[in-house]
């Protein structure tokens, strides 16, 4: 039991280190990008984000006023933080999607089927379509980060 616990803790630590490393890679790429986002896109995403945020507050039995008081924030600071978050999220999504497209990163059908089957064994609540989409997303992310971390051979074919 102790050995298994130690092994699990070590795996968790390794996963945490990998996660932080990947977050830094993405942050650096986004920070160095010159991508200008259309204001209308930012505003649309911000409106959706705020609607979801207010709904989550409501479900938690909290009002915006209570939230601001509890977090010791002003509405202007919250709006600024939310805008920065939305801009970084959009840039990240667009940049990583472009890298995937440019580098011809793809998921093979056999990979997707195997991962979908594996996923369905421990997530039977997912529909086959949801499991397939999630599996493909996980595989694409792993391939993308393997490329960004220099863990793959360069692709010569297109």
mmCIF file of C-alpha atoms in Angstrom, residues 25-156:
data_model
loop_
_atom_site.group_PDB
_atom_site.id
_atom_site.type_symbol
_atom_site.label_atom_id
_atom_site.label_comp_id
_atom_site.label_asym_id
_atom_site.label_seq_id
_atom_site.Cartn_x
_atom_site.Cartn_y
_atom_site.Cartn_z
ATOM 1 C CA UNK A 25 4.816 27.086 -23.213
ATOM 2 C CA UNK A 26 1.333 28.244 -24.188
ATOM 3 C CA UNK A 27 1.649 31.465 -22.183
ATOM 4 C CA UNK A 28 4.958 32.271 -23.893
ATOM 5 C CA UNK A 29 3.527 31.591 -27.352
ATOM 6 C CA UNK A 30 0.469 33.737 -26.674
ATOM 7 C CA UNK A 31 2.531 36.544 -25.118
ATOM 8 C CA UNK A 32 4.847 36.636 -28.146
ATOM 9 C CA UNK A 33 2.019 36.587 -30.674
ATOM 10 C CA UNK A 34 0.935 39.638 -32.584
ATOM 11 C CA UNK A 35 -2.626 38.419 -32.974
ATOM 12 C CA UNK A 36 -5.200 41.208 -32.882
ATOM 13 C CA UNK A 37 -8.674 40.046 -31.995
ATOM 14 C CA UNK A 38 -11.759 41.778 -33.386
ATOM 15 C CA UNK A 39 -13.463 43.826 -30.686
ATOM 16 C CA UNK A 40 -16.853 42.344 -31.589
ATOM 17 C CA UNK A 41 -15.538 38.820 -30.939
ATOM 18 C CA UNK A 42 -14.133 39.818 -27.548
ATOM 19 C CA UNK A 43 -17.404 41.514 -26.610
ATOM 20 C CA UNK A 44 -19.494 38.494 -27.679
ATOM 21 C CA UNK A 45 -17.325 36.097 -25.663
ATOM 22 C CA UNK A 46 -17.325 38.481 -22.719
ATOM 23 C CA UNK A 47 -21.135 38.694 -22.781
ATOM 24 C CA UNK A 48 -21.391 34.878 -22.782
ATOM 25 C CA UNK A 49 -18.802 34.613 -20.017
ATOM 26 C CA UNK A 50 -20.624 37.177 -17.852
ATOM 27 C CA UNK A 51 -23.964 35.462 -18.408
ATOM 28 C CA UNK A 52 -22.472 32.113 -17.337
ATOM 29 C CA UNK A 53 -20.701 33.733 -14.385
ATOM 30 C CA UNK A 54 -23.892 35.383 -13.138
ATOM 31 C CA UNK A 55 -25.782 32.091 -13.556
ATOM 32 C CA UNK A 56 -23.157 30.246 -11.490
ATOM 33 C CA UNK A 57 -23.429 32.924 -8.798
ATOM 34 C CA UNK A 58 -27.216 32.619 -8.821
ATOM 35 C CA UNK A 59 -27.024 28.817 -8.522
ATOM 36 C CA UNK A 60 -24.689 29.249 -5.566
ATOM 37 C CA UNK A 61 -27.204 31.585 -3.958
ATOM 38 C CA UNK A 62 -24.965 34.601 -4.331
ATOM 39 C CA UNK A 63 -25.422 37.998 -5.941
ATOM 40 C CA UNK A 64 -22.828 40.002 -7.818
ATOM 41 C CA UNK A 65 -22.774 42.499 -4.968
ATOM 42 C CA UNK A 66 -22.087 39.765 -2.412
ATOM 43 C CA UNK A 67 -19.397 38.277 -4.626
ATOM 44 C CA UNK A 68 -17.643 41.623 -5.041
ATOM 45 C CA UNK A 69 -17.827 42.253 -1.309
ATOM 46 C CA UNK A 70 -16.583 38.751 -0.447
ATOM 47 C CA UNK A 71 -13.664 38.942 -2.908
ATOM 48 C CA UNK A 72 -12.928 42.564 -2.070
ATOM 49 C CA UNK A 73 -13.073 43.569 -5.747
ATOM 50 C CA UNK A 74 -14.570 46.460 -7.607
ATOM 51 C CA UNK A 75 -16.732 45.849 -10.646
ATOM 52 C CA UNK A 76 -14.206 47.683 -12.839
ATOM 53 C CA UNK A 77 -11.365 45.392 -11.729
ATOM 54 C CA UNK A 78 -13.524 42.311 -12.225
ATOM 55 C CA UNK A 79 -14.442 43.459 -15.740
ATOM 56 C CA UNK A 80 -10.772 44.105 -16.549
ATOM 57 C CA UNK A 81 -9.768 40.640 -15.246
ATOM 58 C CA UNK A 82 -12.549 38.973 -17.210
ATOM 59 C CA UNK A 83 -11.554 40.793 -20.417
ATOM 60 C CA UNK A 84 -7.904 39.753 -20.014
ATOM 61 C CA UNK A 85 -8.990 36.165 -19.411
ATOM 62 C CA UNK A 86 -11.225 36.155 -22.513
ATOM 63 C CA UNK A 87 -8.500 37.680 -24.700
ATOM 64 C CA UNK A 88 -5.909 35.131 -23.577
ATOM 65 C CA UNK A 89 -8.371 32.264 -23.990
ATOM 66 C CA UNK A 90 -9.301 33.319 -27.514
ATOM 67 C CA UNK A 91 -5.694 33.888 -28.534
ATOM 68 C CA UNK A 92 -4.718 30.510 -27.107
ATOM 69 C CA UNK A 93 -7.510 28.749 -28.974
ATOM 70 C CA UNK A 94 -6.719 30.448 -32.297
ATOM 71 C CA UNK A 95 -2.951 30.059 -32.069
ATOM 72 C CA UNK A 96 -3.013 26.407 -31.023
ATOM 73 C CA UNK A 97 -5.585 25.629 -33.733
ATOM 74 C CA UNK A 98 -3.355 27.289 -36.307
ATOM 75 C CA UNK A 99 -0.331 25.282 -35.145
ATOM 76 C CA UNK A 100 -2.347 22.070 -35.449
ATOM 77 C CA UNK A 101 -3.420 23.049 -38.962
ATOM 78 C CA UNK A 102 0.019 24.265 -40.095
ATOM 79 C CA UNK A 103 1.825 21.211 -38.729
ATOM 80 C CA UNK A 104 -0.782 18.814 -40.158
ATOM 81 C CA UNK A 105 -1.414 17.265 -36.767
ATOM 82 C CA UNK A 106 -4.225 14.771 -37.098
ATOM 83 C CA UNK A 107 -5.847 11.913 -35.265
ATOM 84 C CA UNK A 108 -5.824 8.550 -36.991
ATOM 85 C CA UNK A 109 -9.116 6.666 -36.946
ATOM 86 C CA UNK A 110 -7.579 3.678 -35.141
ATOM 87 C CA UNK A 111 -6.161 5.962 -32.425
ATOM 88 C CA UNK A 112 -9.521 7.635 -31.937
ATOM 89 C CA UNK A 113 -11.381 4.326 -31.794
ATOM 90 C CA UNK A 114 -8.978 2.849 -29.235
ATOM 91 C CA UNK A 115 -9.065 5.931 -27.021
ATOM 92 C CA UNK A 116 -12.857 6.191 -27.319
ATOM 93 C CA UNK A 117 -13.232 2.561 -26.243
ATOM 94 C CA UNK A 118 -10.865 3.146 -23.316
ATOM 95 C CA UNK A 119 -12.700 6.306 -22.316
ATOM 96 C CA UNK A 120 -16.096 4.598 -22.404
ATOM 97 C CA UNK A 121 -14.907 2.013 -19.856
ATOM 98 C CA UNK A 122 -14.413 4.605 -17.140
ATOM 99 C CA UNK A 123 -16.875 7.258 -18.384
ATOM 100 C CA UNK A 124 -20.009 5.269 -19.311
ATOM 101 C CA UNK A 125 -22.068 8.431 -18.791
ATOM 102 C CA UNK A 126 -20.725 9.824 -22.091
ATOM 103 C CA UNK A 127 -22.475 9.135 -25.356
ATOM 104 C CA UNK A 128 -20.299 7.484 -28.007
ATOM 105 C CA UNK A 129 -20.214 10.805 -29.896
ATOM 106 C CA UNK A 130 -19.116 12.723 -26.795
ATOM 107 C CA UNK A 131 -16.485 10.114 -25.983
ATOM 108 C CA UNK A 132 -15.150 10.187 -29.555
ATOM 109 C CA UNK A 133 -14.954 14.002 -29.585
ATOM 110 C CA UNK A 134 -13.232 14.030 -26.194
ATOM 111 C CA UNK A 135 -10.823 11.280 -27.235
ATOM 112 C CA UNK A 136 -9.895 13.104 -30.438
ATOM 113 C CA UNK A 137 -9.368 16.318 -28.501
ATOM 114 C CA UNK A 138 -7.104 14.568 -25.966
ATOM 115 C CA UNK A 139 -5.043 12.922 -28.728
ATOM 116 C CA UNK A 140 -4.687 16.206 -30.646
ATOM 117 C CA UNK A 141 -3.556 17.984 -27.482
ATOM 118 C CA UNK A 142 -0.993 15.289 -26.694
ATOM 119 C CA UNK A 143 0.390 15.417 -30.238
ATOM 120 C CA UNK A 144 0.447 19.214 -30.179
ATOM 121 C CA UNK A 145 2.337 19.354 -26.900
ATOM 122 C CA UNK A 146 4.703 16.597 -27.988
ATOM 123 C CA UNK A 147 5.573 18.839 -30.932
ATOM 124 C CA UNK A 148 5.872 21.997 -28.805
ATOM 125 C CA UNK A 149 8.023 20.177 -26.259
ATOM 126 C CA UNK A 150 10.245 18.741 -28.999
ATOM 127 C CA UNK A 151 9.239 15.158 -28.246
ATOM 128 C CA UNK A 152 8.376 14.187 -31.830
ATOM 129 C CA UNK A 153 10.265 13.742 -35.049
ATOM 130 C CA UNK A 154 9.659 16.488 -37.606
ATOM 131 C CA UNK A 155 6.986 15.598 -40.105
ATOM 132 C CA UNK A 156 8.222 15.722 -43.697
#
